CSV table of C-alpha atoms and ligand atoms in Angstrom, one decimal:
chain,number,residue,atom,x,y,z
A,1,MET,CA,-9.0,20.0,-10.1
A,2,ALA,CA,-11.7,22.4,-11.1
A,3,THR,CA,-10.1,25.2,-13.0
A,4,HIS,CA,-13.3,26.1,-14.7
A,5,GLY,CA,-16.9,24.8,-14.9
A,6,SER,CA,-16.8,21.1,-15.1
A,7,ILE,CA,-14.4,18.8,-13.3
A,8,PHE,CA,-15.3,16.0,-15.6
A,9,GLU,CA,-14.2,18.3,-18.6
A,10,ASP,CA,-10.8,18.6,-16.8
A,11,MET,CA,-10.5,14.8,-16.6
A,12,LEU,CA,-11.4,14.5,-20.3
A,13,GLN,CA,-8.7,17.0,-21.3
A,14,GLU,CA,-6.1,14.9,-19.6
A,15,PHE,CA,-7.5,11.7,-21.1
A,16,ASP,CA,-7.7,13.2,-24.6
A,17,GLY,CA,-4.0,14.2,-24.6
A,18,ALA,CA,-2.9,10.7,-23.8
A,19,ALA,CA,-5.5,9.0,-26.1
A,20,ARG,CA,-4.3,11.1,-29.1
A,21,ILE,CA,-0.6,10.0,-28.5
A,22,LEU,CA,-1.8,6.4,-28.3
A,23,ASN,CA,-3.9,6.8,-31.5
A,24,LEU,CA,-6.8,5.2,-29.6
A,25,GLU,CA,-9.5,4.1,-32.0
A,26,PRO,CA,-12.7,6.2,-31.9
A,27,GLY,CA,-14.9,3.3,-30.6
A,28,ILE,CA,-12.8,2.6,-27.5
A,29,TRP,CA,-12.3,6.3,-27.0
A,30,LYS,CA,-16.1,6.8,-26.8
A,31,ILE,CA,-16.5,3.9,-24.4
A,32,LEU,CA,-13.7,5.1,-22.1
A,33,THR,CA,-15.1,8.7,-21.9
A,34,HIS,CA,-18.6,7.6,-20.8
A,35,PRO,CA,-19.5,6.6,-17.3
A,36,LYS,CA,-21.0,3.0,-17.2
A,37,ARG,CA,-23.5,3.7,-14.4
A,38,GLN,CA,-24.6,6.8,-12.5
A,39,ILE,CA,-27.0,6.2,-9.7
A,40,ILE,CA,-28.9,9.0,-8.0
A,41,VAL,CA,-30.8,8.3,-4.8
A,42,SER,CA,-32.9,10.2,-2.2
A,43,CYS,CA,-32.1,9.3,1.4
A,44,PRO,CA,-34.8,10.4,3.9
A,45,VAL,CA,-33.4,10.7,7.5
A,46,GLN,CA,-35.3,11.6,10.6
A,47,MET,CA,-33.1,14.3,12.3
A,48,ASP,CA,-32.6,14.6,16.0
A,49,ASN,CA,-35.2,17.4,16.1
A,50,GLY,CA,-37.8,15.0,14.8
A,51,GLU,CA,-38.0,16.6,11.3
A,52,ILE,CA,-37.4,14.6,8.1
A,53,GLU,CA,-34.6,15.7,5.8
A,54,VAL,CA,-34.0,14.2,2.3
A,55,PHE,CA,-30.4,13.9,1.3
A,56,THR,CA,-29.3,13.4,-2.3
A,57,GLY,CA,-26.7,10.7,-2.8
A,58,TYR,CA,-24.7,9.4,-5.9
A,59,ARG,CA,-22.8,6.4,-6.8
A,60,VAL,CA,-21.0,6.3,-10.1
A,61,GLN,CA,-19.3,3.2,-11.6
A,62,TYR,CA,-17.2,4.8,-14.3
A,63,ASN,CA,-15.6,1.7,-15.8
A,64,ILE,CA,-15.7,-1.8,-14.5
A,65,THR,CA,-13.8,-3.6,-17.3
A,66,LEU,CA,-10.9,-4.6,-15.1
A,67,GLY,CA,-12.9,-5.7,-12.0
A,68,PRO,CA,-15.3,-4.3,-9.4
A,69,ALA,CA,-15.6,-0.6,-9.1
A,70,LYS,CA,-13.4,0.9,-6.4
A,71,GLY,CA,-13.6,4.3,-4.8
A,72,GLY,CA,-14.5,6.3,-1.8
A,73,ILE,CA,-17.7,7.9,-0.4
A,74,ARG,CA,-17.6,11.6,0.2
A,75,TYR,CA,-19.9,13.6,2.5
A,76,HIS,CA,-19.8,17.3,1.6
A,77,PRO,CA,-22.2,20.1,0.8
A,78,GLY,CA,-20.4,20.7,-2.5
A,79,VAL,CA,-20.9,17.1,-3.9
A,80,SER,CA,-22.3,17.0,-7.4
A,81,LEU,CA,-22.8,14.4,-10.1
A,82,ASP,CA,-20.2,16.0,-12.2
A,83,GLU,CA,-17.6,15.8,-9.4
A,84,VAL,CA,-18.5,12.2,-8.4
A,85,THR,CA,-18.2,11.2,-12.1
A,86,ALA,CA,-14.8,12.8,-12.6
A,87,LEU,CA,-13.5,11.3,-9.3
A,88,ALA,CA,-14.8,7.9,-10.5
A,89,ALA,CA,-13.0,8.3,-13.8
A,90,TRP,CA,-9.8,9.2,-12.0
A,91,MET,CA,-10.2,6.1,-9.8
A,92,THR,CA,-10.4,4.0,-13.0
A,93,TRP,CA,-7.1,5.4,-14.3
A,94,LYS,CA,-5.5,5.1,-10.8
A,95,CYS,CA,-6.4,1.5,-10.3
A,96,ALA,CA,-5.2,0.7,-13.9
A,97,VAL,CA,-1.8,2.5,-13.3
A,98,ALA,CA,-1.5,0.6,-9.9
A,99,HIS,CA,-2.2,-2.6,-11.9
A,100,ILE,CA,-4.9,-3.9,-9.5
A,101,PRO,CA,-8.0,-5.8,-10.7
A,102,PHE,CA,-10.4,-3.0,-10.0
A,103,GLY,CA,-12.4,-0.5,-12.1
A,104,GLY,CA,-13.2,3.0,-10.9
A,105,GLY,CA,-16.1,4.2,-8.8
A,106,LYS,CA,-17.0,7.0,-6.4
A,107,GLY,CA,-19.9,8.0,-4.2
A,108,GLY,CA,-21.1,11.1,-2.5
A,109,VAL,CA,-23.9,12.5,-0.5
A,110,ILE,CA,-24.8,16.2,-0.4
A,111,CYS,CA,-24.7,17.0,3.4
A,112,ASP,CA,-22.7,18.9,6.0
A,113,PRO,CA,-21.4,16.3,8.4
A,114,THR,CA,-20.0,19.0,10.7
A,115,LYS,CA,-23.6,19.9,11.5
A,116,MET,CA,-24.9,16.4,12.0
A,117,SER,CA,-24.9,14.2,15.1
A,118,ARG,CA,-23.3,10.8,15.2
A,119,ARG,CA,-26.8,9.2,15.2
A,120,GLU,CA,-27.9,11.3,12.1
A,121,LEU,CA,-24.7,10.3,10.3
A,122,GLU,CA,-25.2,6.6,11.0
A,123,ALA,CA,-28.9,6.8,9.8
A,124,LEU,CA,-27.8,8.7,6.7
A,125,THR,CA,-25.0,6.1,6.0
A,126,ARG,CA,-27.3,3.1,6.4
A,127,ARG,CA,-30.1,4.6,4.3
A,128,TYR,CA,-27.6,5.6,1.5
A,129,ILE,CA,-26.2,2.1,1.5
A,130,ALA,CA,-29.6,0.6,1.5
A,131,GLU,CA,-30.6,2.7,-1.5
A,132,ILE,CA,-27.5,1.5,-3.6
A,133,ILE,CA,-27.4,-2.0,-2.1
A,134,ASP,CA,-28.1,-3.8,-5.4
A,135,ALA,CA,-25.2,-2.0,-7.1
A,136,ILE,CA,-22.5,-2.7,-4.5
A,137,GLY,CA,-20.8,-5.9,-3.3
A,138,PRO,CA,-17.4,-7.6,-3.2
A,139,GLU,CA,-17.5,-8.5,-6.8
A,140,LYS,CA,-19.5,-5.4,-8.0
A,141,ASP,CA,-18.4,-2.2,-6.3
A,142,VAL,CA,-16.3,-1.8,-3.2
A,143,PRO,CA,-16.5,1.6,-1.4
A,144,ALA,CA,-13.9,3.2,0.9
A,145,PRO,CA,-13.4,6.4,2.9
A,146,ASP,CA,-13.0,9.8,1.3
A,147,VAL,CA,-13.6,13.4,2.4
A,148,ASN,CA,-15.5,13.4,5.8
A,149,THR,CA,-16.0,9.6,6.0
A,150,ASN,CA,-13.9,7.4,8.2
A,151,GLU,CA,-13.4,3.9,9.6
A,152,GLN,CA,-16.6,4.2,11.6
A,153,VAL,CA,-18.7,5.1,8.5
A,154,MET,CA,-17.1,2.1,6.8
A,155,ALA,CA,-18.1,-0.1,9.7
A,156,TRP,CA,-21.7,1.0,9.2
A,157,VAL,CA,-21.5,0.4,5.5
A,158,MET,CA,-20.2,-3.2,6.2
A,159,ASP,CA,-22.9,-3.8,8.8
A,160,THR,CA,-25.8,-2.5,6.6
A,161,TYR,CA,-24.7,-4.6,3.6
A,162,SER,CA,-24.2,-7.7,5.8
A,163,MET,CA,-27.7,-7.3,7.4
A,164,HIS,CA,-29.3,-7.1,3.9
A,165,VAL,CA,-27.5,-10.2,2.5
A,166,GLY,CA,-27.9,-12.1,5.8
A,167,HIS,CA,-24.2,-12.9,6.5
A,168,THR,CA,-21.1,-11.0,7.5
A,169,THR,CA,-19.4,-9.7,4.3
A,170,THR,CA,-16.2,-7.8,5.2
A,171,SER,CA,-15.0,-7.5,1.7
A,172,VAL,CA,-17.8,-5.2,0.6
A,173,VAL,CA,-15.9,-2.1,1.8
A,174,THR,CA,-12.3,-1.1,2.6
A,175,GLY,CA,-10.8,1.3,5.1
A,176,LYS,CA,-12.5,-0.6,8.0
A,177,PRO,CA,-11.2,-0.8,11.5
A,178,LEU,CA,-8.7,-3.7,12.0
A,179,GLU,CA,-11.2,-5.6,14.2
A,180,LEU,CA,-13.7,-5.7,11.3
A,181,GLY,CA,-11.2,-7.0,8.7
A,182,GLY,CA,-9.2,-3.9,8.0
A,183,SER,CA,-5.6,-4.2,6.9
A,184,LEU,CA,-2.4,-3.5,8.8
A,185,GLY,CA,-0.4,-0.8,7.1
A,186,ARG,CA,-3.5,0.9,5.5
A,187,ARG,CA,-3.2,4.1,7.6
A,188,GLU,CA,0.4,4.6,6.6
A,189,ALA,CA,0.0,3.3,3.0
A,190,THR,CA,-0.4,6.5,1.0
A,191,GLY,CA,2.5,8.2,2.8
A,192,ARG,CA,4.6,5.1,2.3
A,193,GLY,CA,3.9,5.2,-1.4
A,194,VAL,CA,4.8,8.9,-1.6
A,195,MET,CA,8.1,8.1,0.1
A,196,ILE,CA,8.8,5.3,-2.4
A,197,VAL,CA,8.0,7.4,-5.5
A,198,ALA,CA,10.1,10.3,-4.1
A,199,ARG,CA,13.0,7.9,-3.6
A,200,GLU,CA,12.6,6.4,-7.1
A,201,SER,CA,12.3,9.8,-8.7
A,202,ALA,CA,15.4,11.1,-7.0
A,203,ARG,CA,17.3,8.0,-8.2
A,204,HIS,CA,16.1,8.7,-11.8
A,205,ALA,CA,17.1,12.4,-11.4
A,206,GLY,CA,20.6,11.3,-10.4
A,207,PHE,CA,20.6,11.9,-6.7
A,208,ASP,CA,20.0,9.9,-3.5
A,209,ILE,CA,17.0,10.6,-1.3
A,210,ASN,CA,19.4,10.1,1.6
A,211,GLY,CA,20.6,13.6,2.2
A,212,ALA,CA,18.0,15.3,-0.1
A,213,THR,CA,15.9,18.2,1.1
A,214,VAL,CA,12.1,18.1,1.2
A,215,GLY,CA,9.3,20.6,1.7
A,216,ILE,CA,5.7,19.4,2.4
A,217,GLN,CA,2.4,21.2,2.3
A,218,GLY,CA,-0.1,19.5,4.6
A,219,PHE,CA,0.7,17.5,7.7
A,220,GLY,CA,-2.4,15.3,8.0
A,221,ASN,CA,-2.4,11.5,7.4
A,222,VAL,CA,-0.5,11.6,4.1
A,223,GLY,CA,1.9,14.6,4.8
A,224,SER,CA,3.0,13.4,8.3
A,225,VAL,CA,3.6,9.8,7.3
A,226,SER,CA,5.5,10.8,4.2
A,227,ALA,CA,7.6,13.2,6.3
A,228,ASP,CA,8.4,10.5,8.8
A,229,LEU,CA,9.3,7.8,6.3
A,230,LEU,CA,11.4,10.3,4.2
A,231,ARG,CA,13.2,11.3,7.4
A,232,ALA,CA,13.8,7.5,8.1
A,233,ALA,CA,15.2,7.2,4.6
A,234,GLY,CA,17.7,9.9,5.4
A,235,ALA,CA,16.0,12.9,3.8
A,236,ARG,CA,16.0,16.3,5.5
A,237,VAL,CA,12.4,17.6,5.8
A,238,VAL,CA,13.2,21.3,6.1
A,239,ALA,CA,9.7,22.9,5.8
A,240,VAL,CA,6.1,21.9,6.5
A,241,THR,CA,2.9,24.0,6.2
A,242,ASP,CA,-0.7,23.4,7.1
A,243,TRP,CA,-4.1,25.1,7.2
A,244,LYS,CA,-2.9,27.5,9.9
A,245,GLY,CA,0.8,28.2,9.3
A,246,GLY,CA,4.2,26.5,8.8
A,247,VAL,CA,7.6,25.8,10.2
A,248,TYR,CA,11.1,25.8,8.6
A,249,ASN,CA,14.4,24.5,9.9
A,250,ALA,CA,17.4,24.4,7.5
A,251,SER,CA,19.0,21.5,9.4
A,252,GLY,CA,15.8,19.4,9.1
A,253,LEU,CA,12.7,19.4,11.3
A,254,ASP,CA,12.4,16.8,14.1
A,255,ILE,CA,9.4,15.0,12.6
A,256,PRO,CA,8.5,12.7,15.5
A,257,LYS,CA,8.4,15.8,17.8
A,258,LEU,CA,6.4,17.8,15.2
A,259,ILE,CA,3.9,14.9,15.0
A,260,GLU,CA,3.5,15.1,18.8
A,261,HIS,CA,3.1,18.9,18.6
A,262,VAL,CA,0.3,18.5,16.0
A,263,SER,CA,-1.5,15.9,18.0
A,264,ARG,CA,-1.7,18.4,20.8
A,265,ASN,CA,-2.3,21.6,18.8
A,266,ARG,CA,-3.9,20.5,15.6
A,267,THR,CA,-1.4,22.6,13.6
A,268,VAL,CA,2.4,22.8,13.0
A,269,GLU,CA,2.2,26.5,13.8
A,270,GLY,CA,4.1,27.4,17.0
A,271,PHE,CA,6.5,24.5,16.8
A,272,MET,CA,9.5,25.6,18.8
A,273,ASP,CA,12.3,24.0,16.8
A,274,GLY,CA,11.7,26.0,13.6
A,275,GLU,CA,10.9,29.4,12.3
A,276,PRO,CA,7.4,30.4,11.1
A,277,PHE,CA,6.8,29.8,7.4
A,278,THR,CA,4.1,30.3,4.8
A,279,ASN,CA,2.7,28.3,1.9
A,280,ASP,CA,4.0,31.1,-0.5
A,281,GLN,CA,7.5,30.6,0.9
A,282,LEU,CA,7.2,26.8,0.7
A,283,PHE,CA,6.5,26.8,-3.0
A,284,LYS,CA,9.5,29.1,-3.7
A,285,LEU,CA,11.8,27.1,-1.5
A,286,ASP,CA,15.1,25.7,-2.9
A,287,VAL,CA,14.5,22.0,-2.0
A,288,ASP,CA,15.1,18.8,-4.0
A,289,VAL,CA,11.6,17.5,-3.5
A,290,LEU,CA,8.3,19.4,-3.0
A,291,ILE,CA,5.3,17.4,-1.8
A,292,PRO,CA,1.8,19.1,-2.0
A,293,ALA,CA,-0.2,16.8,0.4
A,294,ALA,CA,-3.1,19.0,1.3
A,295,LEU,CA,-5.6,20.3,-1.3
A,296,GLU,CA,-6.3,20.6,-5.0
A,297,ASN,CA,-5.1,23.6,-7.1
A,298,GLN,CA,-2.2,24.7,-5.0
A,299,ILE,CA,0.5,25.0,-7.7
A,300,THR,CA,-1.1,27.4,-10.2
A,301,SER,CA,0.0,29.6,-13.2
A,302,GLU,CA,0.7,32.3,-10.5
A,303,ASN,CA,3.3,30.5,-8.4
A,304,ALA,CA,4.6,27.7,-10.8
A,305,ALA,CA,7.4,29.9,-12.2
A,306,GLY,CA,8.7,30.3,-8.7
A,307,VAL,CA,9.0,26.6,-7.9
A,308,ARG,CA,12.7,25.7,-7.5
A,309,ALA,CA,12.3,22.0,-6.5
A,310,LYS,CA,13.7,19.4,-8.9
A,311,ILE,CA,10.9,17.0,-8.2
A,312,VAL,CA,7.2,17.6,-7.3
A,313,VAL,CA,5.4,14.5,-5.9
A,314,GLU,CA,1.6,15.0,-6.0
A,315,ALA,CA,0.5,13.3,-2.8
A,316,ALA,CA,-2.8,15.2,-2.9
A,317,ASN,CA,-5.3,14.8,-5.6
A,318,GLY,CA,-5.1,17.5,-8.3
A,319,PRO,CA,-2.7,19.9,-6.5
A,320,THR,CA,-1.3,21.2,-9.8
A,321,THR,CA,-3.5,23.0,-12.4
A,322,PRO,CA,-3.0,22.0,-16.0
A,323,GLU,CA,-1.4,25.3,-16.9
A,324,ALA,CA,1.0,25.1,-13.9
A,325,HIS,CA,1.9,21.6,-14.9
A,326,ARG,CA,2.8,22.8,-18.4
A,327,LEU,CA,5.0,25.5,-16.9
A,328,LEU,CA,6.8,23.1,-14.6
A,329,HIS,CA,7.3,20.5,-17.3
A,330,GLU,CA,8.8,23.1,-19.6
A,331,ARG,CA,11.3,24.1,-16.9
A,332,GLY,CA,12.3,20.5,-16.5
A,333,VAL,CA,10.7,19.9,-13.1
A,334,PHE,CA,9.9,16.2,-12.7
A,335,VAL,CA,6.3,15.9,-11.6
A,336,VAL,CA,5.0,12.6,-10.3
A,337,PRO,CA,1.2,12.7,-11.0
A,338,ASP,CA,-1.4,12.1,-8.3
A,339,ILE,CA,-2.8,8.9,-10.0
A,340,LEU,CA,0.7,7.3,-9.5
A,341,ALA,CA,2.0,9.2,-6.4
A,342,ASN,CA,-0.9,8.5,-4.1
A,343,SER,CA,-2.0,5.1,-5.6
A,344,ALA,CA,-0.6,3.2,-2.6
A,345,GLY,CA,-3.8,4.0,-0.7
A,346,VAL,CA,-6.0,2.1,-3.2
A,347,THR,CA,-3.3,-0.6,-3.6
A,348,THR,CA,-3.5,-1.3,0.1
A,349,SER,CA,-7.3,-1.2,-0.1
A,350,TYR,CA,-7.0,-3.9,-2.7
A,351,PHE,CA,-4.8,-5.9,-0.2
A,352,GLU,CA,-7.5,-5.4,2.4
A,353,TRP,CA,-10.2,-6.8,0.0
A,354,VAL,CA,-7.9,-9.8,-0.9
A,355,GLN,CA,-7.3,-10.6,2.8
A,356,ASP,CA,-11.0,-10.3,3.6
A,357,ARG,CA,-11.9,-12.7,0.7
A,358,TYR,CA,-9.2,-15.2,1.9
A,359,GLY,CA,-10.1,-14.7,5.5
A,360,TYR,CA,-6.4,-14.8,6.1
A,361,PHE,CA,-4.5,-11.7,7.3
A,362,TRP,CA,-1.0,-10.6,6.5
A,363,THR,CA,1.6,-9.1,8.9
A,364,GLU,CA,2.4,-5.5,8.5
A,365,LYS,CA,5.8,-6.5,7.1
A,366,GLU,CA,4.1,-8.6,4.4
A,367,VAL,CA,1.7,-5.7,3.5
A,368,ASN,CA,4.6,-3.2,3.3
A,369,GLU,CA,6.8,-5.6,1.2
A,370,ARG,CA,4.0,-6.2,-1.3
A,371,LEU,CA,3.2,-2.5,-1.4
A,372,GLU,CA,6.8,-1.7,-2.1
A,373,ALA,CA,6.9,-4.1,-5.0
A,374,LYS,CA,3.6,-2.8,-6.5
A,375,ILE,CA,4.5,0.8,-6.3
A,376,CYS,CA,8.0,0.3,-7.8
A,377,GLN,CA,6.4,-1.7,-10.7
A,378,ALA,CA,3.9,1.1,-11.3
A,379,PHE,CA,6.6,3.8,-11.2
A,380,ASP,CA,8.8,1.8,-13.6
A,381,ALA,CA,5.9,1.3,-16.1
A,382,VAL,CA,5.1,5.0,-16.1
A,383,LEU,CA,8.7,6.1,-16.3
A,384,ARG,CA,9.4,3.7,-19.2
A,385,THR,CA,6.3,5.0,-21.0
A,386,SER,CA,7.4,8.6,-20.5
A,387,LEU,CA,10.8,7.9,-22.0
A,388,LYS,CA,9.3,5.8,-24.8
A,389,TYR,CA,6.8,8.5,-25.9
A,390,LYS,CA,9.0,11.5,-24.8
A,391,VAL,CA,6.1,12.8,-22.6
A,392,ASP,CA,5.7,14.0,-19.1
A,393,MET,CA,4.9,11.5,-16.3
A,394,ARG,CA,1.2,12.6,-16.1
A,395,THR,CA,0.6,11.9,-19.8
A,396,ALA,CA,2.6,8.7,-19.4
A,397,ALA,CA,0.5,7.5,-16.5
A,398,TYR,CA,-2.7,8.1,-18.6
A,399,ILE,CA,-1.1,6.2,-21.5
A,400,VAL,CA,-0.4,3.2,-19.2
A,401,ALA,CA,-3.9,3.3,-17.7
A,402,ILE,CA,-5.7,3.7,-21.0
A,403,GLU,CA,-3.7,1.0,-22.7
A,404,ARG,CA,-4.5,-1.5,-19.9
A,405,VAL,CA,-8.3,-0.7,-19.9
A,406,ALA,CA,-8.4,-0.5,-23.8
A,407,THR,CA,-6.6,-3.9,-24.2
A,408,VAL,CA,-9.0,-5.7,-22.0
A,409,THR,CA,-12.0,-3.9,-23.6
A,410,ARG,CA,-10.9,-5.1,-27.0
A,411,MET,CA,-10.2,-8.7,-25.8
A,412,ARG,CA,-13.6,-9.0,-24.1
A,413,GLY,CA,-15.4,-7.6,-27.2
A,414,MET,CA,-18.7,-6.0,-27.5
A,415,TYR,CA,-21.7,-7.5,-25.8
A,416,ALA,CA,-24.8,-6.7,-27.7
B,501,NAD,P1,-5.9,15.2,6.2
B,501,NAD,O1,-7.2,15.8,6.3
B,501,NAD,O2,-5.4,14.1,7.1
B,501,NAD,O3,-4.8,16.3,6.1
B,501,NAD,C1,-4.9,17.4,5.3
B,501,NAD,C2,-3.8,18.4,5.7
B,501,NAD,O4,-3.8,19.5,4.8
B,501,NAD,C3,-3.8,18.9,7.1
B,501,NAD,O5,-2.5,19.0,7.6
B,501,NAD,C4,-4.4,20.3,6.9
B,501,NAD,O6,-4.0,21.2,7.9
B,501,NAD,C5,-3.7,20.7,5.6
B,501,NAD,N1,-4.4,21.8,4.9
B,501,NAD,C6,-5.7,22.1,4.8
B,501,NAD,N2,-5.9,23.3,4.2
B,501,NAD,C7,-4.7,23.8,3.9
B,501,NAD,C8,-4.2,25.0,3.3
B,501,NAD,N3,-5.1,25.9,2.8
B,501,NAD,N4,-2.9,25.1,3.2
B,501,NAD,C9,-2.0,24.2,3.6
B,501,NAD,N5,-2.4,23.1,4.2
B,501,NAD,C10,-3.7,22.9,4.3
B,501,NAD,O7,-6.0,14.6,4.7
B,501,NAD,P2,-5.0,13.4,4.1
B,501,NAD,O8,-5.7,12.1,4.2
B,501,NAD,O9,-3.6,13.6,4.5
B,501,NAD,O10,-5.1,13.8,2.5
B,501,NAD,C11,-4.4,14.8,1.9
B,501,NAD,C12,-4.5,14.8,0.4
B,501,NAD,O11,-4.2,13.5,-0.1
B,501,NAD,C13,-6.0,15.0,-0.1
B,501,NAD,O12,-5.9,15.6,-1.4
B,501,NAD,C14,-6.5,13.6,-0.3
B,501,NAD,O13,-7.5,13.5,-1.3
B,501,NAD,C15,-5.2,12.9,-0.9
B,501,NAD,N6,-5.2,11.4,-0.7
B,501,NAD,C16,-5.3,10.8,0.5
B,501,NAD,C17,-5.3,9.5,0.6
B,501,NAD,C18,-5.3,8.8,1.9
B,501,NAD,O14,-5.1,7.6,2.0
B,501,NAD,N7,-5.5,9.5,3.0
B,501,NAD,C19,-5.2,8.7,-0.6
B,501,NAD,C20,-5.1,9.3,-1.8
B,501,NAD,C21,-5.2,10.7,-1.9
C-alpha cells in the first residue's frame, strides 16, 4: 500500500480516520498506534559455496491484546522494519474484524529466495526461528506463510520449534502440510471467503450473484479459487488477467479448463476459449463485480474514474490506493476492504491452530461450514457499522476492529 515513503504511515492514516469517528480516547489511541514488540535478529548461514552470509530478520508483534500474535513470514529483498510493522498492524485489525482470538504479528527476512538453494533456505529458516524462539509459541505468536514462504518452510518452522522445546508442537505455526497438522480447506479458504463476501455484497446491492458478471485480476491461489467458486455459485466470470496477459469471453470463461491451461502454461495468456485482454481493459470493464487478486496499488487515481463495476472485492492486500478508494466511494462503488475480503485465510489458520491444540481434525465440510458462518458474521458486523456511521466499508471495518481491541484494552486495564 505504499503510496509514499512509509507504509506504516499509510496504515496510521486509515486508523486515524476511523479512530476520529469513534471518538477514541487519546490514551487508547496512543497504545493502538504503537507496536508492542519489534525484534531484529542477525541470521548467519553457511552458503553452498562455503561462505558465510548474515541475513537480517524481523518479527513484529504489533498488538497481542486479543490473543497470540498471528501473521506470516515474508522472504524478500525489499523487506524492512517499516513494512513488517505495518503488515503486523494490518493483521491486528484483520484478526479483530474476523473476530478470532488473535493479535497481529508479521515476520520477514531480507533475502532473495529465488537465488538460494533448498538447503540454504532450510538453514536460513531454522536459524531465523532459533533467533526468535523465545518470542513465538502456540500461546505467544503463531507464524504462517506469506510472500515466498510455503508449506515446506512452515514444516521447518514447526520442526525447529519442536526440537528446541523437546516435543512435537504442531500449533506453533499454521499453513503446514496436512500430514503435519494442516487443515483441510486451508488452500481454498481465501478464495472461498472472497466468493462469500462477493455474494453477500451483491445481495446488499440488490442483485443475485447467480447470473452476475465478474472480472478478476490475478489467477493464482486466491484468484483461481474465487473464480471457480463464483462460477459454481452461478456467476459468469468474463475476464481474467495475470502477470503475462489476459482472456475475455462475454459468455463466461470455462474456469476448470482455464485452471488446467494455467497449470500447463503458468499464465492465462493463450487460452483458446477467449480473446486476449489487458489489465487496463479489465479495470474499465462493465461487470457487476471486480476482484483485484494480484498485487497492491492496482486501482489508482489514474484508472479509478474508469471503473464501471458496482462492487470491488479487495482479495489482494492493498490493491486500491487511498485516493482511488475515495474516488470509487464518491461514485457509489461498493468496495469490500482487504481486511474483510481476504480474512478467510487467517480465519482458517485459526481453525488449524484450534484443531492442532485439540488434536482432533475436522472434515472439509465442517471447516467450510464454520468458515461460511464466520465470514458472514464479519461481513454483517462491518455492513451494519457502515450503515450506522454512514461511512464506507473500509472505515467501518477499522471501526469494528478498533472497537474490539479498545474494549478489551480498557477492560484489562493498565499494568504498571
Ligand atoms: P499467487 O502468487 O498464487 O498469485 C498471484 C497472481 O497475480 C498470479 O496469477 C500472477 O500471475 C498475478 N500477477 C502478478 N503480477 C501481476 C500483474 N502485474 N498484473 C496482473 N496480475 C499479476 O498469490 P495469491 O496467494 O493468490 O495472493 C494474491 C493476493 O492475495 C496477494 O495480495 C496476497 O497478499 C493476498 N492474500 C492471499 C492470501 C492467501 O491465502 N493466499 C490471504 C490473504 C491475502
